[in-house]
Tab-separated table of C-alpha atoms in Angstrom:
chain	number	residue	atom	x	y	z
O	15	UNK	CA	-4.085	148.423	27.443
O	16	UNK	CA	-2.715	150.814	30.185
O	17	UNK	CA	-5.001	150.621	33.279
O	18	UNK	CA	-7.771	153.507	34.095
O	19	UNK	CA	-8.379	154.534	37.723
O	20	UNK	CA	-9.184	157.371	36.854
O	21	UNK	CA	-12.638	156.652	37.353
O	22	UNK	CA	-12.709	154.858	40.822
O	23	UNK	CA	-15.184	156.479	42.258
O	24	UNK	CA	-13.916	156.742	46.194
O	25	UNK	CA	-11.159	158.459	45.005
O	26	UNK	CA	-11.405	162.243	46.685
O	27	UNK	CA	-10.185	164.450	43.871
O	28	UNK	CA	-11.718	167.060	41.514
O	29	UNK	CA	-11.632	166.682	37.636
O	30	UNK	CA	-8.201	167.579	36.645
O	31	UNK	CA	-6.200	165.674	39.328
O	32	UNK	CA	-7.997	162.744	37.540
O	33	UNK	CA	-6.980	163.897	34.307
O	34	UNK	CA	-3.109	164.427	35.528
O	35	UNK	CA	-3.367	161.297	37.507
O	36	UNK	CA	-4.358	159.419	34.096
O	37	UNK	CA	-1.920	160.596	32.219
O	38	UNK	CA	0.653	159.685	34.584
O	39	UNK	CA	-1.039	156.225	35.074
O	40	UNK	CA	-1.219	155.865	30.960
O	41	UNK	CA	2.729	156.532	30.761
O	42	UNK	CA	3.049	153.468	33.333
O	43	UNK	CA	7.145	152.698	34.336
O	44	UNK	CA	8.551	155.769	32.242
O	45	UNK	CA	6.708	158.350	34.891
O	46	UNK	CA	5.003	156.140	38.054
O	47	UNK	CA	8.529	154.049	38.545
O	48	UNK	CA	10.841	156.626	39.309
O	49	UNK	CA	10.626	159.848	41.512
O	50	UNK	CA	9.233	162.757	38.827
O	51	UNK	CA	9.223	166.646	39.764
O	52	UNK	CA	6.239	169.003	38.612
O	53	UNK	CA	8.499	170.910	35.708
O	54	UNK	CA	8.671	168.002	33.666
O	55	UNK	CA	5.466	166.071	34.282
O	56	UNK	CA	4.334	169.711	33.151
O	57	UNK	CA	5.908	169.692	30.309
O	58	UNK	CA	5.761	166.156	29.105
O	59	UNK	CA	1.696	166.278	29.549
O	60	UNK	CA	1.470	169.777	27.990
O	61	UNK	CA	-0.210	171.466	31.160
O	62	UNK	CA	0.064	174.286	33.097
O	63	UNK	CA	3.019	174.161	36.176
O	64	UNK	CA	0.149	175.784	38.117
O	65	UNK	CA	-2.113	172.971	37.028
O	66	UNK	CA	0.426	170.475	38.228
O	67	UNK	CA	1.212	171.407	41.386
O	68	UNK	CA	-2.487	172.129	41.703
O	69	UNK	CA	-3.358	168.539	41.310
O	70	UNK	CA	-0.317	166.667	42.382
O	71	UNK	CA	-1.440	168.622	45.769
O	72	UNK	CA	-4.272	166.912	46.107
O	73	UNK	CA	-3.244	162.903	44.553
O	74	UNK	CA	-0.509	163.709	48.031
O	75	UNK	CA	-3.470	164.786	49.950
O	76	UNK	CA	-5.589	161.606	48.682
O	77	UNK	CA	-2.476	159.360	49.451
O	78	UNK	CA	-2.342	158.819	45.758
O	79	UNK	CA	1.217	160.240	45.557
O	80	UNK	CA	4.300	160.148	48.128
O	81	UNK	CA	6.362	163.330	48.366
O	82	UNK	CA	10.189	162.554	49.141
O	83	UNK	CA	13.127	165.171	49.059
O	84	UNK	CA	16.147	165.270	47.383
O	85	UNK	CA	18.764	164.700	49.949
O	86	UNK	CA	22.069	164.803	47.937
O	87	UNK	CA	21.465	168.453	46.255
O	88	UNK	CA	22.962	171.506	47.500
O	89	UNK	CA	21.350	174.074	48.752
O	90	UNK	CA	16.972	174.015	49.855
O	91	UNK	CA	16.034	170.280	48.643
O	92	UNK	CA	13.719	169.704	46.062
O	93	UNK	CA	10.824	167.977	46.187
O	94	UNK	CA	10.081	164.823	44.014
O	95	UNK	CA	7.247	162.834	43.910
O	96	UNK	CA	6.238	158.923	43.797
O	97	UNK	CA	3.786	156.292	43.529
O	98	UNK	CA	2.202	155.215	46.640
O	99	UNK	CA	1.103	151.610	47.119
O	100	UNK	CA	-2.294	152.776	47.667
O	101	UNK	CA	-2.350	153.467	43.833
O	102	UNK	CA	-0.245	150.627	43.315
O	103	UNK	CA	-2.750	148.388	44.227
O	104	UNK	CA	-5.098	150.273	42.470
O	105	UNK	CA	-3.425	149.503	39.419
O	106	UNK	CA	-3.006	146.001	40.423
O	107	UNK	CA	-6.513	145.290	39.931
O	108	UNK	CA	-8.470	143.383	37.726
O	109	UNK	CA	-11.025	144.907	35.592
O	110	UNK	CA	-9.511	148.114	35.190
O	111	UNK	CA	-8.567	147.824	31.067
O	112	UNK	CA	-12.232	146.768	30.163
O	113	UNK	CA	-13.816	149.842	29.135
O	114	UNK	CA	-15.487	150.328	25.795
O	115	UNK	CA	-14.626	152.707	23.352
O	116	UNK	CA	-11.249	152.503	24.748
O	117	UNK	CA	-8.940	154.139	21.688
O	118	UNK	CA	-10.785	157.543	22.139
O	119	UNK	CA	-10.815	157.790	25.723
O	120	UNK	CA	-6.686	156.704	25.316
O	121	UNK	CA	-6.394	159.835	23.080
O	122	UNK	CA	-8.492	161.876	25.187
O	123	UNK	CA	-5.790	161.260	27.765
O	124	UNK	CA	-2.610	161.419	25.739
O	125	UNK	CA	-3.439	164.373	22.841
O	126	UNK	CA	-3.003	167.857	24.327
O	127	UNK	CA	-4.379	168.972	20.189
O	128	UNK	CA	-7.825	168.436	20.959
O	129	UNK	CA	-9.358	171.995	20.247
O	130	UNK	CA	-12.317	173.609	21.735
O	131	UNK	CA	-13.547	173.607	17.967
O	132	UNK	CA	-17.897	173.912	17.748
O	133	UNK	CA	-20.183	172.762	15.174
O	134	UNK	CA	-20.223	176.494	13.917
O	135	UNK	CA	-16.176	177.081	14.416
O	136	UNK	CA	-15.609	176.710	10.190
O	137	UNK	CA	-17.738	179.775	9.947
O	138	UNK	CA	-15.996	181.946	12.675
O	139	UNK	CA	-13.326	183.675	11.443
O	140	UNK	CA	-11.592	184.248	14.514
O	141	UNK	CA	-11.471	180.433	14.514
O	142	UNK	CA	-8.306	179.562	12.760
O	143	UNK	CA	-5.706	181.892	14.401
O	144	UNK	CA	-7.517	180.939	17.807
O	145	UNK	CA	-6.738	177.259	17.246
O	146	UNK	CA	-3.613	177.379	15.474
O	147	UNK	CA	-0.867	175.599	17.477
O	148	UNK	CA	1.248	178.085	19.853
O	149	UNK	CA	4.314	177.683	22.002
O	150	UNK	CA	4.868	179.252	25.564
O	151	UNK	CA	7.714	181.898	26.372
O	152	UNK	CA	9.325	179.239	27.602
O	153	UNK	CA	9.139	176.926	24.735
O	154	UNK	CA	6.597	174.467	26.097
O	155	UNK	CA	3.277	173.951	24.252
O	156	UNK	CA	0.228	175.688	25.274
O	157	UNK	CA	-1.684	173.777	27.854
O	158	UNK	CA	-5.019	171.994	26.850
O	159	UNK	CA	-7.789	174.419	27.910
O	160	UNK	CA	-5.424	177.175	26.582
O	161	UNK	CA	-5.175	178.449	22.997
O	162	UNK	CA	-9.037	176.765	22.114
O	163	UNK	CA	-7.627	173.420	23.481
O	164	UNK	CA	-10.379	171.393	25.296
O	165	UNK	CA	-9.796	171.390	28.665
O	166	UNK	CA	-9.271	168.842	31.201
O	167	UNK	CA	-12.435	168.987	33.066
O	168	UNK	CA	-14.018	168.637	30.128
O	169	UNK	CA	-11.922	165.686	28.838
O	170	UNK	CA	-12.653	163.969	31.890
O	171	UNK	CA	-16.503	163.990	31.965
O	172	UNK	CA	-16.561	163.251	28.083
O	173	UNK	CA	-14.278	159.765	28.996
O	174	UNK	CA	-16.908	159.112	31.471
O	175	UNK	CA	-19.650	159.285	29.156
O	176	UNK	CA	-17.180	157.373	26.814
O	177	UNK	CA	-17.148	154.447	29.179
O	178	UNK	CA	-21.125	154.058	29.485
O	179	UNK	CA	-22.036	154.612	25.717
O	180	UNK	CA	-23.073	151.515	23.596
O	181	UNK	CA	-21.368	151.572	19.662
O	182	UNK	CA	-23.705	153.932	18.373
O	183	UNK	CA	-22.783	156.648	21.323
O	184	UNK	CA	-26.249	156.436	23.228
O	185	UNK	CA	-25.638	156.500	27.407
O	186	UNK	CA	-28.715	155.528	29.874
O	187	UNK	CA	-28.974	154.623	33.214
O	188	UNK	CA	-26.303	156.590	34.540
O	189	UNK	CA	-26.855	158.994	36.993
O	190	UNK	CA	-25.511	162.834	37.876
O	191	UNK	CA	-24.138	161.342	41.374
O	192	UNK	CA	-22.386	158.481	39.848
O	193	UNK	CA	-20.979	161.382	36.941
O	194	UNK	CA	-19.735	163.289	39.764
O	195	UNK	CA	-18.008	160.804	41.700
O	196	UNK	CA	-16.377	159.490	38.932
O	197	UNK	CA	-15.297	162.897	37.361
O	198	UNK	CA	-15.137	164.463	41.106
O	199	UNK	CA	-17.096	167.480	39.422
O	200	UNK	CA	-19.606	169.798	41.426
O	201	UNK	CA	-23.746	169.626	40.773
O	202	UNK	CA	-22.825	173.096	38.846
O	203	UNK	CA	-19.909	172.372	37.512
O	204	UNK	CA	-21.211	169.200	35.832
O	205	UNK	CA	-23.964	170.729	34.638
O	206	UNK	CA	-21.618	173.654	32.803
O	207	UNK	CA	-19.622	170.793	31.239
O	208	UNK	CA	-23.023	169.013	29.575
O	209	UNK	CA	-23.618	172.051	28.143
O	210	UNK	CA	-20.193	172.801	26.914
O	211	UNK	CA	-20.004	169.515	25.538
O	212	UNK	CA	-23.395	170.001	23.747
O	213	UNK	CA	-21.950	172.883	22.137
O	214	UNK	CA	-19.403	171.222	21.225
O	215	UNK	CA	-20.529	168.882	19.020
O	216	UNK	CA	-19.335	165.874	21.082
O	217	UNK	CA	-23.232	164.802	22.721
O	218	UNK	CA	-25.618	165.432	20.154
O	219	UNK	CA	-28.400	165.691	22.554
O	220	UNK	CA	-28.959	165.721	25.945
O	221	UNK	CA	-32.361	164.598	27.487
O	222	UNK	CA	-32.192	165.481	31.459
O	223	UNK	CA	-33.288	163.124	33.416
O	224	UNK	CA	-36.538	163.716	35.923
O	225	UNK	CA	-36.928	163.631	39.678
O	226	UNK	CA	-39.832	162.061	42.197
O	227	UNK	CA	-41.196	165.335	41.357
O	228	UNK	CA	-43.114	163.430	38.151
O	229	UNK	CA	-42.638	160.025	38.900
O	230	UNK	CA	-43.395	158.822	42.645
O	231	UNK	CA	-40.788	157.024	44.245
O	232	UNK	CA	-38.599	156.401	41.025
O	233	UNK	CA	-35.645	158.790	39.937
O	234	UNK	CA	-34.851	158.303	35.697
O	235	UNK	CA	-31.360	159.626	34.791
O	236	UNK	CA	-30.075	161.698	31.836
O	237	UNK	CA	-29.880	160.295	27.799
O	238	UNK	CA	-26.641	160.883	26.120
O	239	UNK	CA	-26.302	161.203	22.517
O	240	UNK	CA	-22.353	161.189	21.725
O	241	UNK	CA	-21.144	161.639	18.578
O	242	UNK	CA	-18.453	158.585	18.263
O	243	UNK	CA	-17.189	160.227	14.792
O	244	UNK	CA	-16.372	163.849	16.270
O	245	UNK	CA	-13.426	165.055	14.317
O	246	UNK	CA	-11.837	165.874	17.382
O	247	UNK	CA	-11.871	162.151	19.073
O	248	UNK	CA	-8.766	160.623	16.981
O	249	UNK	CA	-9.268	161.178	12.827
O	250	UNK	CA	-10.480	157.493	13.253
O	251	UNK	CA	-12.385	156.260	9.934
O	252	UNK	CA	-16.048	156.754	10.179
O	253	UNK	CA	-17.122	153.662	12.079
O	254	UNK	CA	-21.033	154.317	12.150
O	255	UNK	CA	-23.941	154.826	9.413
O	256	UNK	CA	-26.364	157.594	9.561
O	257	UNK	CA	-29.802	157.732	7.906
O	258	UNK	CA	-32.082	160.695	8.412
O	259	UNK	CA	-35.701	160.085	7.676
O	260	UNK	CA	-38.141	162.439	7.327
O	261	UNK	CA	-42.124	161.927	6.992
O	262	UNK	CA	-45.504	163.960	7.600
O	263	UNK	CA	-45.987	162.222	11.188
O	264	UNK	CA	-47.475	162.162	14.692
O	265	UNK	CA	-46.006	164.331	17.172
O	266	UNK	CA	-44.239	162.391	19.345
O	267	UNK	CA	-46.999	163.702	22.364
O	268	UNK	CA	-49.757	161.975	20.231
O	269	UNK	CA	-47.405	158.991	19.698
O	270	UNK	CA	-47.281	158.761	23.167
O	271	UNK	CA	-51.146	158.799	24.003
O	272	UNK	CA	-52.749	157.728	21.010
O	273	UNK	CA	-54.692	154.750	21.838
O	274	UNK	CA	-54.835	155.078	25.688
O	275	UNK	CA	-58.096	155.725	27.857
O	276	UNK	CA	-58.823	159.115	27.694
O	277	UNK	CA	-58.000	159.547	31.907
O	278	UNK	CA	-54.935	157.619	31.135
O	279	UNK	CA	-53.968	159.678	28.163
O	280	UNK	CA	-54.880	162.714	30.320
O	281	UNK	CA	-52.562	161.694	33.629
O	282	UNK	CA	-49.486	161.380	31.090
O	283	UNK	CA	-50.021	164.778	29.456
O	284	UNK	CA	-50.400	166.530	32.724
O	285	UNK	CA	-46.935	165.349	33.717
O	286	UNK	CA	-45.519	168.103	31.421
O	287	UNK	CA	-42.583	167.962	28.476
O	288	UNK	CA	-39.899	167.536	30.795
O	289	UNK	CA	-41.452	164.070	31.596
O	290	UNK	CA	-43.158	163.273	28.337
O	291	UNK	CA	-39.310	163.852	26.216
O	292	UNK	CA	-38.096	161.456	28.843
O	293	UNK	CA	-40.633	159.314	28.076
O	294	UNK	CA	-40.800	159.745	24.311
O	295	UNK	CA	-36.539	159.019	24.111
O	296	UNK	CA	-37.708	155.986	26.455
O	297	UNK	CA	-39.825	154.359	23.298
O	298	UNK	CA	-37.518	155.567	21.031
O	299	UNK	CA	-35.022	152.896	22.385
O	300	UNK	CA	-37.556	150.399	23.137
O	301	UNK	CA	-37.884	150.770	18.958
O	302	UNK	CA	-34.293	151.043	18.381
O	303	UNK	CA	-34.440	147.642	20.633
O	304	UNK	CA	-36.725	145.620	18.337
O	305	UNK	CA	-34.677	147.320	14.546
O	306	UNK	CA	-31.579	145.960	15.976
O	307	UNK	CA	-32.823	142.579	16.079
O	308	UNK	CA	-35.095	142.700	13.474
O	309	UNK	CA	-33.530	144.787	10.537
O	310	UNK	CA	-34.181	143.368	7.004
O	311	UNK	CA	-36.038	140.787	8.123
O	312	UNK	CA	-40.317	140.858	8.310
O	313	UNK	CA	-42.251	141.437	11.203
O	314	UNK	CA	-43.269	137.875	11.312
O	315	UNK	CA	-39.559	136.674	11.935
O	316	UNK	CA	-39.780	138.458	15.506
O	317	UNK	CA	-39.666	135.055	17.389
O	318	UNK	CA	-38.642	135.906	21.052
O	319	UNK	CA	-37.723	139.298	20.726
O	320	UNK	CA	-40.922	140.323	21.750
O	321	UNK	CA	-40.485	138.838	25.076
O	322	UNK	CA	-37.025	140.725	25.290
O	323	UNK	CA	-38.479	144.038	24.499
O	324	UNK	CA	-41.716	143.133	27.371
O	325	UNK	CA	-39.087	142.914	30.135
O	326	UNK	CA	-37.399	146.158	28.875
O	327	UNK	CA	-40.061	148.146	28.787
O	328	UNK	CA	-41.428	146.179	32.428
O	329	UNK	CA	-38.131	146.469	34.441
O	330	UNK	CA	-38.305	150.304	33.520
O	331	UNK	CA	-41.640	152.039	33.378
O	332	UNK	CA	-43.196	149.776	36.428
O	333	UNK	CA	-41.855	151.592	38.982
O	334	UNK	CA	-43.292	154.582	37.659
O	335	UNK	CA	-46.125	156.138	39.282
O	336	UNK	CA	-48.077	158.901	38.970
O	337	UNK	CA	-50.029	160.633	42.240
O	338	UNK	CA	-53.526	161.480	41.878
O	339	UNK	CA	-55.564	163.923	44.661
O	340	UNK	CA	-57.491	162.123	46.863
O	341	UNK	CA	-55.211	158.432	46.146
O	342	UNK	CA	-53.090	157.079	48.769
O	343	UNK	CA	-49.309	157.422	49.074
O	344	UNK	CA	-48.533	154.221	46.896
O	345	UNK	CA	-49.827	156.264	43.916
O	346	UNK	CA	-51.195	154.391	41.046
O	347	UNK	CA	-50.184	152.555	37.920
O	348	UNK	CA	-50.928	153.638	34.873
O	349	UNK	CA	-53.671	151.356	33.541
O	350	UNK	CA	-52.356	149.444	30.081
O	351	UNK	CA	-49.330	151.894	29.654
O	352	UNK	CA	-46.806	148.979	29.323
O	353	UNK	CA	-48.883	147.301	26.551
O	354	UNK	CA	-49.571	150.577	25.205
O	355	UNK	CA	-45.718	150.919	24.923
O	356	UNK	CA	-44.862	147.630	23.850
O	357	UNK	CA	-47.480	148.331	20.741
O	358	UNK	CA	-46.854	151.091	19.674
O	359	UNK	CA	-42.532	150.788	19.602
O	360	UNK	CA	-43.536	147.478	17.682
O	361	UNK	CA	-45.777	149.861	15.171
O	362	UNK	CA	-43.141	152.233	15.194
O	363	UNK	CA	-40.351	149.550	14.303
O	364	UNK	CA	-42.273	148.000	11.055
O	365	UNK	CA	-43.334	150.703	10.098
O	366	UNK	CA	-39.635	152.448	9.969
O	367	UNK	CA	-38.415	148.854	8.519
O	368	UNK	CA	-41.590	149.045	5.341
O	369	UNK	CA	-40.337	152.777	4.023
O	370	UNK	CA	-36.423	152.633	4.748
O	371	UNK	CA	-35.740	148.561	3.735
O	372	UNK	CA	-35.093	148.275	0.092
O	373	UNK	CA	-34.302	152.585	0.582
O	374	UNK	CA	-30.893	152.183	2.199
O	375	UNK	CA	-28.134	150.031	1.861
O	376	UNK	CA	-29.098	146.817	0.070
O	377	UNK	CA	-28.556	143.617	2.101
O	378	UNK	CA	-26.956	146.052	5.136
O	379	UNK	CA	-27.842	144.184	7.856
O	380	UNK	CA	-26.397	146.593	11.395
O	381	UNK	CA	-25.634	144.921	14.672
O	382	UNK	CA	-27.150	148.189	16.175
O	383	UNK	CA	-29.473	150.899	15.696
O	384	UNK	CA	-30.419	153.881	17.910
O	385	UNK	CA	-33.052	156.028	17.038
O	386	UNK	CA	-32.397	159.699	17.655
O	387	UNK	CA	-35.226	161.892	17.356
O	388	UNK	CA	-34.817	165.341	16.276
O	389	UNK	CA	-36.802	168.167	18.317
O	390	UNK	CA	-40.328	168.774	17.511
O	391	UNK	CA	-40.978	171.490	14.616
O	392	UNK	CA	-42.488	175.126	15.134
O	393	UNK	CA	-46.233	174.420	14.695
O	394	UNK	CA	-46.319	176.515	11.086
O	395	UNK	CA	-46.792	175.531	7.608
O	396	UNK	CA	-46.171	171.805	6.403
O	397	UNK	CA	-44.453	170.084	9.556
O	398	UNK	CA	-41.810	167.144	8.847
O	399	UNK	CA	-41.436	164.579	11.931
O	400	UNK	CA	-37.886	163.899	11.887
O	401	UNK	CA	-35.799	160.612	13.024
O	402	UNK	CA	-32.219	160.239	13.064
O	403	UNK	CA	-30.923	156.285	12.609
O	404	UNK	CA	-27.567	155.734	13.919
O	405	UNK	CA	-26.499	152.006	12.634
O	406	UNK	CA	-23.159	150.166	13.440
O	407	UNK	CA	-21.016	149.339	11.953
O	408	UNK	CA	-21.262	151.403	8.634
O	409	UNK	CA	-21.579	149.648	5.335
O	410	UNK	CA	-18.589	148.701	3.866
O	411	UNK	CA	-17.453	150.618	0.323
O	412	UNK	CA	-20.543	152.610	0.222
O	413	UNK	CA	-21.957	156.163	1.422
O	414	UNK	CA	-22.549	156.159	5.184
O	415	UNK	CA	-25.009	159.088	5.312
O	416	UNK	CA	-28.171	159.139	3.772
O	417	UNK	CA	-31.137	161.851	3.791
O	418	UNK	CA	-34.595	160.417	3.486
O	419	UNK	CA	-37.596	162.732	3.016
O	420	UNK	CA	-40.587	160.679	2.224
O	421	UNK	CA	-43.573	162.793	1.038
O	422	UNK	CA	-44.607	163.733	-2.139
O	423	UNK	CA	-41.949	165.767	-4.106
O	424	UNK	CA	-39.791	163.945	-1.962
O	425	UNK	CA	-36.246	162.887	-2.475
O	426	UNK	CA	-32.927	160.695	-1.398
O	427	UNK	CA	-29.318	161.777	-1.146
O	428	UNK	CA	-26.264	160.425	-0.273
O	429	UNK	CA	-23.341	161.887	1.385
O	430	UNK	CA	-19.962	160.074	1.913
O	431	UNK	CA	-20.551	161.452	5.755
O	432	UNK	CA	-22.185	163.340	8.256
O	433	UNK	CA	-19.887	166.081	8.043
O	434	UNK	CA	-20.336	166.571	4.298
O	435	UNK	CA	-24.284	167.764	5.904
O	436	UNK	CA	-24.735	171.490	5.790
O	437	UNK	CA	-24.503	172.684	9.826
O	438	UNK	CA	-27.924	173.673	9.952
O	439	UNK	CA	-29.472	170.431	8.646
O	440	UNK	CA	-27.288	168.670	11.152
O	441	UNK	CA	-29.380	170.776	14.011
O	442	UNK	CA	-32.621	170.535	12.160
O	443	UNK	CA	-31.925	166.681	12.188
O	444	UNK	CA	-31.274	166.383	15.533
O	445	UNK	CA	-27.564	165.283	15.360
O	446	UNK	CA	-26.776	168.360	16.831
O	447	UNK	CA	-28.558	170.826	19.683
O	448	UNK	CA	-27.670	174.003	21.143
């Protein structure tokens, strides 16, 4: 696979010098062995000549690139433009082809027709002659970014994301300052491109992260929900199952404190929803933990996962503390929290595994499930709790979206995918926000 330095993170250049610099690095001897000029590069990746000479401005600066004239023309030289050893080297490293989902990041890279196309785009009618292929004055296609093409700061931070998420799209632990040095994006101008990617369709969800401002002395980053099966990532065949299961339920603020001492329950409440959705997406994948191990099988065939799911939940919610007036600066630990989470994820789990089992997929047995839960209903009428299961890899020869809603009057349907789901069910379910 071709290498991907893209993503060094002491290299200091903004978002679309990465993306030029990885498609020149992707093209290997045909571009980075010889001397190139900015016309053709321009035209070969389908950018701007502005763009370009933009970026290839600043890979010089960075020592990435190695400007050399033309000597033998006539008239002012030219300039051309090489490899330096610096980014020889860089490419001479180990390590650099192992990144996961490596096929759409490659076509991230490498397709200039990846359109700016949102969830609600089929319904626009302004859509279609927005997004329909067009050629420059000069004969060269339409940059990406131009025309409804996604752009390449865009492009960039979605290959990021691409290179933390497990197989059923779900990114944790990463932080906005490692997203920026890798993408070499601004605080702002990250934070624009989350939001346009959200609209987009391409992360379902995303569940900011919270500062010491709720938890003393421990920072937890952002939750990324991609959606591995956009349209827009390749046409690749639908590689993951979805099951959408609706119930008359807790809200996911009483699944949180049920159980707990009431000053316990209390302290966690008063930490606010920014805190408590971090939290909440926290047990969800403490559950998804224990259904990935344990699907089809009964509770009582846990064996050691139990222990498994203990560490999880110890190596992350221990160094959370929560300040109390009048308590010194070490804060305090929540009293039974961490078996309060282990319990109730391990409720959660069997109790997800006894309604949908024998429901979906008889004999499916996933190597991994992600739980996805869907934002909490207006407080009117009959409420629905609502839980999206991502499972991979999707059943083979059978209908890889199913809709679950378990009350009385209830019913089951199958769709041969997500994207045969009306729009606004996809939103009510939580596969896609705004």
């Amino acid at each position: 696979m071709s290498k991907l330095v893209v993503f060094s993170e002491g290299l200091e250049i903004g978002s679309e010098a990465r993306f030029l610099l990885q498609g020149l690095v992707f093209r290997g001897q045909t571009v980075l062995g010889v001397a190139f000029k900015t016309k053709p590069i321009a035209k070969l990746l389908c950018l701007t000549e502005r763009l370009v000479r933009d970026a290839i401005r600043e890979l010089v600066e960075a020592g990435l690139l190695v400007t050399q004239k033309q000597a033998d023309k006539v008239g002012r030289p030219g300039e051309e433009y090489v490899a330096s050893q610096y980014l020889l080297d860089l490419l001479a490293k180990t390590g650099r082809s192992a990144v996961a989902h490596q096929d759409p990041i490659l076509y991230l890279f490498n397709e200039p027709d990846i359109y700016a196309k949102g969830p609600l785009s089929e319904a626009d009618t302004g859509y279609e002659k927005a997004a329909r292929k067009q050629i420059r004055s000069d004969g060269r296609p339409a940059a990406p970014g131009a025309c409804g093409r996604l752009g390449a700061s865009t492009r960039v931070l979605l290959a990021a994301l691409l290179t933390f998420a497990d197989q059923c799209g779900v990114v944790t632990g990463v932080g906005e300052a490692k997203l920026r040095a890798m993408t070499g994006l601004s605080p702002v101008a990250l934070k624009h491109q989350v939001k346009r990617l959200v609209s987009l369709g391409f992360v379902r969800i995303h569940v900011p992260g919270v500062s010491h401002g709720f938890f003393r002395g421990a920072k937890v980053p952002s939750t990324y929900y991609l959606n591995l099966d956009h349209p827009q990532l390749g046409g690749q065949r639908i590689r993951r199952a979805v099951l959408v299961y609706a119930e008359s339920g807790p809200s996911r603020y009483a699944r949180l404190t049920n159980g707990l001492a009431p000053d316990v329950a209390g302290a966690l409440l008063n930490l606010g929803p920014f805190a408590l959705d971090v939290l909440y997406h926290k047990l969800a994948r403490y559950t998804s933990h224990l259904l990935s191990l344990t699907w089809g099988e009964p509770g009582e065939k846990y064996g050691v996962v139990p222990g498994s799911l203990a560490g999880m939940i110890g190596r992350e919610l221990e160094q959370l503390k929560v300040g109390k007036p009048g308590q010194s600066e070490a804060g305090y630990y929540w009293p039974g929290v961490l078996e309060h989470f282990f319990e109730v994820a391990f409720e959660w789990a069997e109790h997800l595994k006894k309604r949908l089992n024998g429901i979906a997929w008889q004999g499916y047995k996933p190597q991994l499930v992600r739980l996805i839960p869907a934002p909490e209903p207006k407080e009117n009428g009959d409420i629905l709790r609502i839980v999206t299961l991502i499972l991979y890899p999707a059943p083979e020869n059978q209908h890889s979206c199913i809709v679950y809603k378990d009350v009385r009057g209830g019913f089951i349907r199958e769709f041969d995918s997500e994207a045969d789901l009306h729009v606004r069910n996809r939103y009510e379910f939580g596969l896609l926000t705004k």
